[in-house]
PDB file of C-alpha atoms in Angstrom:
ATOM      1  CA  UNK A  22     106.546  84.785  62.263  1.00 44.00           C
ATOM      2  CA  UNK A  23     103.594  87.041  61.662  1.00 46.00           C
ATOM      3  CA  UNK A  24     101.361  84.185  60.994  1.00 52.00           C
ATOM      4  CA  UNK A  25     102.316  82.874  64.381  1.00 51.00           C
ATOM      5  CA  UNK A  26     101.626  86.432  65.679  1.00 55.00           C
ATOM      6  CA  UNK A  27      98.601  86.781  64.587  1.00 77.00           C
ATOM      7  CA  UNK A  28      97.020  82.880  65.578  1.00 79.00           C
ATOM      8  CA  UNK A  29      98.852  83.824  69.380  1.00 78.00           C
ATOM      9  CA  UNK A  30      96.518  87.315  69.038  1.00 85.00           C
ATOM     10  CA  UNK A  31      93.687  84.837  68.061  1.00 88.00           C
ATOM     11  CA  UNK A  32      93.865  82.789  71.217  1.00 89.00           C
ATOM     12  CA  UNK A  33      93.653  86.254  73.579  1.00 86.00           C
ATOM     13  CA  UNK A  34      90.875  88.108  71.786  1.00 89.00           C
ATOM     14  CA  UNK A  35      89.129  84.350  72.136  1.00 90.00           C
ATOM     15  CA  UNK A  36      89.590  84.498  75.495  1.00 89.00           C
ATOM     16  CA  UNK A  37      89.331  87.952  76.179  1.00 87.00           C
ATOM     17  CA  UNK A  38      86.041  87.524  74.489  1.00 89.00           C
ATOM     18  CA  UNK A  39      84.912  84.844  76.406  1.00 90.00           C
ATOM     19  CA  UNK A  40      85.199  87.145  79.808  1.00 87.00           C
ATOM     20  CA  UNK A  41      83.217  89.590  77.879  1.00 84.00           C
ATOM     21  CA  UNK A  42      80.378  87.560  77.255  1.00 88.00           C
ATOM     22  CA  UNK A  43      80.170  86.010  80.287  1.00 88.00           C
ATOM     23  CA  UNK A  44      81.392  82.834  79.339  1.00 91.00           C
ATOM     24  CA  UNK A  45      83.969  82.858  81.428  1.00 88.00           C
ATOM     25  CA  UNK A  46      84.471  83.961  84.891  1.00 89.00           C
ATOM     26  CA  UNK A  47      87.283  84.090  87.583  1.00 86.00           C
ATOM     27  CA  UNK A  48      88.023  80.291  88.961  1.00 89.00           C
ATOM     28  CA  UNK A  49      86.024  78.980  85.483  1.00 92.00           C
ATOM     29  CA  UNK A  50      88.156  76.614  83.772  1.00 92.00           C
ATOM     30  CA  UNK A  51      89.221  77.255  79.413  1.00 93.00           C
ATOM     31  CA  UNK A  52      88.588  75.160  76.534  1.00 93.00           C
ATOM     32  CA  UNK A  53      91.490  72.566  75.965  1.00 92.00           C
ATOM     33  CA  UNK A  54      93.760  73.527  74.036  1.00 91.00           C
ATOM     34  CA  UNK A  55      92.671  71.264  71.553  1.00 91.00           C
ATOM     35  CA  UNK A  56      89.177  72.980  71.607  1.00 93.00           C
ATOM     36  CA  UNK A  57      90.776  76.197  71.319  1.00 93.00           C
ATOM     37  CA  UNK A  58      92.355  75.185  68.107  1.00 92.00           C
ATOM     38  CA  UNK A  59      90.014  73.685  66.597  1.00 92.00           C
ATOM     39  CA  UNK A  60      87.301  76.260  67.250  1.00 93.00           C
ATOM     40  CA  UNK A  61      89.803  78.680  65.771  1.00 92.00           C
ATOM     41  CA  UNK A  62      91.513  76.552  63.340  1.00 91.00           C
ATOM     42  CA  UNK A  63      95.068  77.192  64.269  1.00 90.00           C
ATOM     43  CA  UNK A  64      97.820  75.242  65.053  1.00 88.00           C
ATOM     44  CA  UNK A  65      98.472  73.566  68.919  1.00 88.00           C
ATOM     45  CA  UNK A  66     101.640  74.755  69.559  1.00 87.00           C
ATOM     46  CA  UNK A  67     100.320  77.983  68.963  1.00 86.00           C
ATOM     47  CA  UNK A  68      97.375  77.663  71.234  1.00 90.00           C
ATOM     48  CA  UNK A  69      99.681  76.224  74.131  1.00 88.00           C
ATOM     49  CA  UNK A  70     102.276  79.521  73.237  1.00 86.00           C
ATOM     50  CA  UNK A  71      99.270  81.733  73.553  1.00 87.00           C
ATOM     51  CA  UNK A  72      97.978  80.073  76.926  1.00 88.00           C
ATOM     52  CA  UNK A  73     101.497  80.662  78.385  1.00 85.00           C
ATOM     53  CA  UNK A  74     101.865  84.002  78.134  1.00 81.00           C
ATOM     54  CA  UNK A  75      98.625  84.473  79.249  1.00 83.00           C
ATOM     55  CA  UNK A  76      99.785  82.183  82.331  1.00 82.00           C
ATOM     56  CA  UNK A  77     103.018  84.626  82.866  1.00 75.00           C
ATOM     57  CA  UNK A  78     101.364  87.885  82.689  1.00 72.00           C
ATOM     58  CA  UNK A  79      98.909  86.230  85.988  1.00 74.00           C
ATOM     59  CA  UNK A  80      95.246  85.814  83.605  1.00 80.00           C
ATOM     60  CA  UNK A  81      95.302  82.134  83.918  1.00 85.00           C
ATOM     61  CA  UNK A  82      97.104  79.357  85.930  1.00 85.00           C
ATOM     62  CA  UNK A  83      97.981  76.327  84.826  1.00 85.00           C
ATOM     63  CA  UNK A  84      96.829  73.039  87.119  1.00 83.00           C
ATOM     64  CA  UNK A  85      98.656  70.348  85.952  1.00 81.00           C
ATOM     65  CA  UNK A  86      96.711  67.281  85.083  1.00 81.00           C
ATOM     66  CA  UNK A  87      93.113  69.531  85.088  1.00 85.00           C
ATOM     67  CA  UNK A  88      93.919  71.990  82.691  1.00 89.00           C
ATOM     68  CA  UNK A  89      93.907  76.816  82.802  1.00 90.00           C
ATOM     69  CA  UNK A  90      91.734  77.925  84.788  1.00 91.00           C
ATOM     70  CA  UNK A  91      91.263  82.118  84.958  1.00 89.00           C
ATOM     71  CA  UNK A  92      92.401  84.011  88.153  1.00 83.00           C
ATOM     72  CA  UNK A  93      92.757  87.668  88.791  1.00 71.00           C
ATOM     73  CA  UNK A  94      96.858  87.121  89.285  1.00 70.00           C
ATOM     74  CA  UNK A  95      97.085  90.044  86.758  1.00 66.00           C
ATOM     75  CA  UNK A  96      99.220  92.033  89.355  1.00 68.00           C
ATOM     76  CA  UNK A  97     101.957  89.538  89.316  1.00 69.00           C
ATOM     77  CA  UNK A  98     102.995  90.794  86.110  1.00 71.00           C
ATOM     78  CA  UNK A  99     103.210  94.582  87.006  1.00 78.00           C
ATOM     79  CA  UNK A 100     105.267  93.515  89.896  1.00 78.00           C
ATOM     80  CA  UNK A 101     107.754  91.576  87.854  1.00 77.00           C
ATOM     81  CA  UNK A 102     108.075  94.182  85.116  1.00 80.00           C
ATOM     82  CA  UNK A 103     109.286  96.684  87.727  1.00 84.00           C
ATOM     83  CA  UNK A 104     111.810  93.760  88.864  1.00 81.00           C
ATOM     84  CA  UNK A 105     112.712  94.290  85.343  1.00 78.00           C
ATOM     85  CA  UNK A 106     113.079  97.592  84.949  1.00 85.00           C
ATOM     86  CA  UNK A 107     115.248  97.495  88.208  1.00 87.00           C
ATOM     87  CA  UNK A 108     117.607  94.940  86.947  1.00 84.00           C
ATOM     88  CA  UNK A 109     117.923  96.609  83.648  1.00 84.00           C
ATOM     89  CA  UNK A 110     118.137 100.162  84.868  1.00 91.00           C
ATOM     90  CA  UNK A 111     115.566 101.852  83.530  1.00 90.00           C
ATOM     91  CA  UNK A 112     114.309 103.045  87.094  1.00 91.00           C
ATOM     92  CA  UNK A 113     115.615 103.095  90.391  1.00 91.00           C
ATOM     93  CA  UNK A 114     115.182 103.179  94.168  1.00 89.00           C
ATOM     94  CA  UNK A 115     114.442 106.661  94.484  1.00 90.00           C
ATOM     95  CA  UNK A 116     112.777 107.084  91.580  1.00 93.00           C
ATOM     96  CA  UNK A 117     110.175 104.327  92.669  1.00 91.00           C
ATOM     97  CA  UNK A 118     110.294 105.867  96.524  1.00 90.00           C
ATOM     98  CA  UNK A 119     109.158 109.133  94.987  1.00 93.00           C
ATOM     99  CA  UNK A 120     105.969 107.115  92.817  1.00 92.00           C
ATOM    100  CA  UNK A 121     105.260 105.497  96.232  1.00 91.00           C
ATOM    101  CA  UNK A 122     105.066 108.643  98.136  1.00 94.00           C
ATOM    102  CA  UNK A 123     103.061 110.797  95.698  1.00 95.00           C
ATOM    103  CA  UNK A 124     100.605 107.819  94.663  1.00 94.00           C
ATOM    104  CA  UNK A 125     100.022 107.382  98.830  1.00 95.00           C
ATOM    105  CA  UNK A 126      98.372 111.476  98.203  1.00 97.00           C
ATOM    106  CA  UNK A 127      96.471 110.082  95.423  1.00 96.00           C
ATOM    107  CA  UNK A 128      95.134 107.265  97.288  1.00 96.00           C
ATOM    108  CA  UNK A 129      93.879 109.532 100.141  1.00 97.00           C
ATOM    109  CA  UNK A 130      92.556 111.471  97.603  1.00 97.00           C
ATOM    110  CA  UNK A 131      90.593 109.049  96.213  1.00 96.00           C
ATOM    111  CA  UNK A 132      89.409 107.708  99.425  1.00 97.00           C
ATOM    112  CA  UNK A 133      88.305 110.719 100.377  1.00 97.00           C
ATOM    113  CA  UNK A 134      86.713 111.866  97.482  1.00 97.00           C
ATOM    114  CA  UNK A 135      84.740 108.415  97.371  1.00 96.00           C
ATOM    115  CA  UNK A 136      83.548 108.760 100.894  1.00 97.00           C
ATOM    116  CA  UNK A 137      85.137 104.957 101.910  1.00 97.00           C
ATOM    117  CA  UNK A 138      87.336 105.703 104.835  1.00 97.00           C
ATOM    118  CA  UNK A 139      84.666 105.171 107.406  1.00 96.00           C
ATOM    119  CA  UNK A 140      83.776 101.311 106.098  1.00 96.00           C
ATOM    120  CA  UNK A 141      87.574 100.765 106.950  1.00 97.00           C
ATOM    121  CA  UNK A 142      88.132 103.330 109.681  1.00 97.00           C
ATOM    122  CA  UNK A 143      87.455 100.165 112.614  1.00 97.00           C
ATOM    123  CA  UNK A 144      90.467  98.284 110.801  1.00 96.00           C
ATOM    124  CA  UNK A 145      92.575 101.442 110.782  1.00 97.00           C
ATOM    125  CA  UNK A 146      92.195 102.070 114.412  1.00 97.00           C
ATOM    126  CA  UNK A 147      93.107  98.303 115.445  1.00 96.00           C
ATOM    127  CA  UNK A 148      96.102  98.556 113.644  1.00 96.00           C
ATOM    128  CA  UNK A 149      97.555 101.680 114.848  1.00 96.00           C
ATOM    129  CA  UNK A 150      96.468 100.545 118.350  1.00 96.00           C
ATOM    130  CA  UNK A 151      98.428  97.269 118.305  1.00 95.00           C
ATOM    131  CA  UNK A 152     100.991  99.194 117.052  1.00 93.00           C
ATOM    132  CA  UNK A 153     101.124 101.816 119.896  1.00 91.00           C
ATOM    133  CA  UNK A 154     101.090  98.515 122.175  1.00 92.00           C
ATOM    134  CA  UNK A 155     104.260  95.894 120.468  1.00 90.00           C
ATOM    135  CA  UNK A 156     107.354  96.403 121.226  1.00 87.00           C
ATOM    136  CA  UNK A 157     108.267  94.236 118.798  1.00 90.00           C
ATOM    137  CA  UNK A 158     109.892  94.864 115.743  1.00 87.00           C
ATOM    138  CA  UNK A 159     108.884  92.254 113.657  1.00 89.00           C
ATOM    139  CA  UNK A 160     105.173  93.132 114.560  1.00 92.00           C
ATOM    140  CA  UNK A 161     105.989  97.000 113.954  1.00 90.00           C
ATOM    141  CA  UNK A 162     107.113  96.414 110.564  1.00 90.00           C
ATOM    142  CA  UNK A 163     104.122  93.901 110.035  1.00 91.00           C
ATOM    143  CA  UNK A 164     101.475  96.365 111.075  1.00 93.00           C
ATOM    144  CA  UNK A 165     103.261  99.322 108.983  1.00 92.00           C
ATOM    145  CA  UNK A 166     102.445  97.110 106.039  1.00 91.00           C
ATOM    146  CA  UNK A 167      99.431  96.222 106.781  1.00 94.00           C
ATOM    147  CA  UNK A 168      98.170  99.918 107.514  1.00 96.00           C
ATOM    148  CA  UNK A 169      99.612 100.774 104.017  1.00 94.00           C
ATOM    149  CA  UNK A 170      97.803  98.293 102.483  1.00 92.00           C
ATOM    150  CA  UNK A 171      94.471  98.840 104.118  1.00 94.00           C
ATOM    151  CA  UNK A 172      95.023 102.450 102.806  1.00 95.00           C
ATOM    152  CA  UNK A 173      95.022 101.212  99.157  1.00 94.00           C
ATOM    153  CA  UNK A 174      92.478  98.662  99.911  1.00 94.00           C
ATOM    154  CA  UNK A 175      90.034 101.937 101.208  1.00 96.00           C
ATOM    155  CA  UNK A 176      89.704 103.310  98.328  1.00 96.00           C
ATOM    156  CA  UNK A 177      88.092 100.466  97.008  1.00 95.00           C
ATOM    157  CA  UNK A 178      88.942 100.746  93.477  1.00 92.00           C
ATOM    158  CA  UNK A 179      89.749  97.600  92.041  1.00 84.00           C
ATOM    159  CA  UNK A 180      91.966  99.149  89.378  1.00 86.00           C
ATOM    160  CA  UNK A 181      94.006 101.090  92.594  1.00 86.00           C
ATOM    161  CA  UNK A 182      94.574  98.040  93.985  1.00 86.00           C
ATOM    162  CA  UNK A 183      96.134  95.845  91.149  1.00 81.00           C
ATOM    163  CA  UNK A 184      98.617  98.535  90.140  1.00 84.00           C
ATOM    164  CA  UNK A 185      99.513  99.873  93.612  1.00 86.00           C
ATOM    165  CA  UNK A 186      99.928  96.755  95.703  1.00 81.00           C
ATOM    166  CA  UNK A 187     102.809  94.869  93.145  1.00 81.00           C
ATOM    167  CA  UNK A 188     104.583  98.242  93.274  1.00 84.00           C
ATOM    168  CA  UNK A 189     104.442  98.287  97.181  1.00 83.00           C
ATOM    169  CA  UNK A 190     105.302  94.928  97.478  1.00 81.00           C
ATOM    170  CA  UNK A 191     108.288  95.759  95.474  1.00 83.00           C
ATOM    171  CA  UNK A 192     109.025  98.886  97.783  1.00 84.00           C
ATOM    172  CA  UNK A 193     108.211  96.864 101.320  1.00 83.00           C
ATOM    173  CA  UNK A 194     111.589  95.133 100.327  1.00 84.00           C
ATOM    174  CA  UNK A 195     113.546  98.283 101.070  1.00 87.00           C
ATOM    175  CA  UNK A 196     111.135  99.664 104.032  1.00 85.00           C
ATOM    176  CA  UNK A 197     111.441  96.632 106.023  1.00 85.00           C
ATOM    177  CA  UNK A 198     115.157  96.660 105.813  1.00 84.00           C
ATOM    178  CA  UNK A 199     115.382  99.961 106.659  1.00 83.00           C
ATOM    179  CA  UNK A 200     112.715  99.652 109.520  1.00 85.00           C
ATOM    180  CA  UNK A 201     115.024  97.071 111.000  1.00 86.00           C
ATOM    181  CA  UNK A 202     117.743  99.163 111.306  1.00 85.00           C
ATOM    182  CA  UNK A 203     115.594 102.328 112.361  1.00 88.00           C
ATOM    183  CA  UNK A 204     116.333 103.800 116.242  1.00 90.00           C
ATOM    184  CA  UNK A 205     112.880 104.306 118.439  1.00 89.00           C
ATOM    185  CA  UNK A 206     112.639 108.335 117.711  1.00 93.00           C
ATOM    186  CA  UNK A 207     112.479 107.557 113.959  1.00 91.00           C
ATOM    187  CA  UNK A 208     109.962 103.950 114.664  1.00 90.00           C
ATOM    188  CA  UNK A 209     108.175 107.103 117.068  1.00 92.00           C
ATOM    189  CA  UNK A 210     107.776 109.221 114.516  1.00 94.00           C
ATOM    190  CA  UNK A 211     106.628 107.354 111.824  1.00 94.00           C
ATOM    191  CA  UNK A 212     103.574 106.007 114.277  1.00 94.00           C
ATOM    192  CA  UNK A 213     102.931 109.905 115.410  1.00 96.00           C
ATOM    193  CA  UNK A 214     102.864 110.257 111.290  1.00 97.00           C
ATOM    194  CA  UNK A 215     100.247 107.171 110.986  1.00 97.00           C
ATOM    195  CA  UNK A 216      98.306 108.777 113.756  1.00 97.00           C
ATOM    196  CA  UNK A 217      97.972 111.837 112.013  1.00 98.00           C
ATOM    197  CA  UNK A 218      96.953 110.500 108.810  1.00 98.00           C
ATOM    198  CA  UNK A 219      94.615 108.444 110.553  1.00 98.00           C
ATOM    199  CA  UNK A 220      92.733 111.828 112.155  1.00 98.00           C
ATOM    200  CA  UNK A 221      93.263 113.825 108.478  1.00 98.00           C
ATOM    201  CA  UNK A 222      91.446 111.146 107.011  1.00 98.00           C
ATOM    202  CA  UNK A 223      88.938 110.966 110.079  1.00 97.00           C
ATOM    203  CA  UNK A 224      88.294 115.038 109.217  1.00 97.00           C
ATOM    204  CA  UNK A 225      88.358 115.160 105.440  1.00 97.00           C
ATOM    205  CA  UNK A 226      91.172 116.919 105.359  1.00 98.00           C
ATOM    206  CA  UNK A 227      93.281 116.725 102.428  1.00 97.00           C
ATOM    207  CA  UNK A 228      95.359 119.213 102.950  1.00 98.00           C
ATOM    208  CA  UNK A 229      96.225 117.610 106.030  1.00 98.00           C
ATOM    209  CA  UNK A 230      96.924 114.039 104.944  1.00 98.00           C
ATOM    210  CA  UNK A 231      99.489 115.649 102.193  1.00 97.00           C
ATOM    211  CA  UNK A 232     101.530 117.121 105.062  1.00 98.00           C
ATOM    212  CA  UNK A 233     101.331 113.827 107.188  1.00 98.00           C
ATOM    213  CA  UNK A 234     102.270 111.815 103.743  1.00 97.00           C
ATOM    214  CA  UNK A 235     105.502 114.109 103.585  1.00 97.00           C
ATOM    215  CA  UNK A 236     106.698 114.228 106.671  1.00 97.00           C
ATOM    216  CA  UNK A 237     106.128 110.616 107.049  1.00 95.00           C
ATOM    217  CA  UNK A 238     108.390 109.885 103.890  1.00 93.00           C
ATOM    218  CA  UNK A 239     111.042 112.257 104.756  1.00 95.00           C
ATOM    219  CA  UNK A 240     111.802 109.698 107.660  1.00 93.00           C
ATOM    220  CA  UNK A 241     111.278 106.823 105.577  1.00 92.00           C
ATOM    221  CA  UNK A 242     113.773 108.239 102.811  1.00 91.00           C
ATOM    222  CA  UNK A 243     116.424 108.987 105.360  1.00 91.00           C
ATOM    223  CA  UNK A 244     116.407 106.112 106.532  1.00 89.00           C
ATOM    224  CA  UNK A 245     116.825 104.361 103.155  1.00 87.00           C
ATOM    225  CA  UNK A 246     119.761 106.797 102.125  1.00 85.00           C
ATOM    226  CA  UNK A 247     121.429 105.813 105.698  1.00 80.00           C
ATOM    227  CA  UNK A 248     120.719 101.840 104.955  1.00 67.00           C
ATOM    228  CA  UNK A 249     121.834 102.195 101.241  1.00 64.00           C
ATOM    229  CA  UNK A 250     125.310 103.498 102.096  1.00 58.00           C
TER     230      UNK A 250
END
């Protein structure tokens, strides 16, 4: 078992060297497996072992018939181990509603601190205007997601964006249900909320953004205790 431990270890510091080198970039396609092998004279069914946990952790896909090509899927995995820890226990939905609302301060404070919002600030705007103009509620719950997203996407930190946006998309499950079910004051609210963030980020103000943040999630959490029950 440690033998096969160690030639599985082989196959990702191979590849992981590869990246670093320059040998490989995203979209590039890997060695064959037989290559791989060979060049590090371990077994196949190693190599293919190796290759497919690589594959379910989202650093390469499989195309059958052409052979593993790299991607930059890596997020997949975060979102599935949070699937995991649901199913198993080990967290829960408040405890992930909490993470959500506290890393949406950090994000602002990142974006603010890097000087970004104004490159997406156009986008922003759009969004909360076409939200200020559907009545729809499929559209509302669309554009809340997308102005969420475009918040992570501001900050424009690449590392921000893997972790955050499998987490959300975990999250988005329970906010859309529960933006289904919401009455107009509350859908109101959380666009006066949007707004608000919108002009905090607009002014620098931190301070301000925090408060928006909170008050927006106060809604959002009510709203989840009232669909949970």
């Amino acid at each position: 078992m440690q033998s096969e431990t160690r030639e599985y270890q082989k196959v990702i510091d191979y590849v992981s060297q590869m990246i670093a080198d320059g040998q490989l970039k995203i979209g590039d396609r890997l060695p064959t497996e037989r290559q791989i092998a060979e060049t590090l004279s371990i077994g196949r069914n190693s190599t293919r072992e190796a290759l497919r946990m690589l594959e379910h952790i989202g650093m390469i896909s499989c195309k059958r018939g052409s052979g593993n090509y790299l991607t930059d899927n890596v997020s997949r995995s975060v979102s599935e181990m949070v699937h995991m820890m649901l199913l198993l226990g080990q967290t829960d939905q408040a405890e992930i509603c909490s993470f959500r609302r506290n890393m949406e301060k950090a994000v602002c404070r990142a974006v603010l601190d890097g000087k970004t919002f104004s490159r997406w600030e156009t986008q922003v705007a759009e969004i909360l205007h076409q939200a200020c103009e559907t009545q729809e509620r499929e559209m509302q719950i669309e554009l809340d997601r997308r102005f969420h997203y475009l918040l992570i996407q501001a900050t424009e930190n690449r590392f921000w964006i893997a972790l955050l946006e499998p987490i959300t998309d975990v999250y988005r499950k329970w906010i859309d249900a529960a933006l289904q079910s919401a009455n107009d004051f509350v859908k109101g609210q959380l666009q006066i909320e949007h707004q608000a963030l919108f002009r905090a980020l607009q002014n620098d103000d931190y301070a301000a953004c925090e408060a928006a943040i909170d008050r927006h999630y106060d809604y959002v959490d009510a709203e989840l205790s009232k669909s949970s029950k």
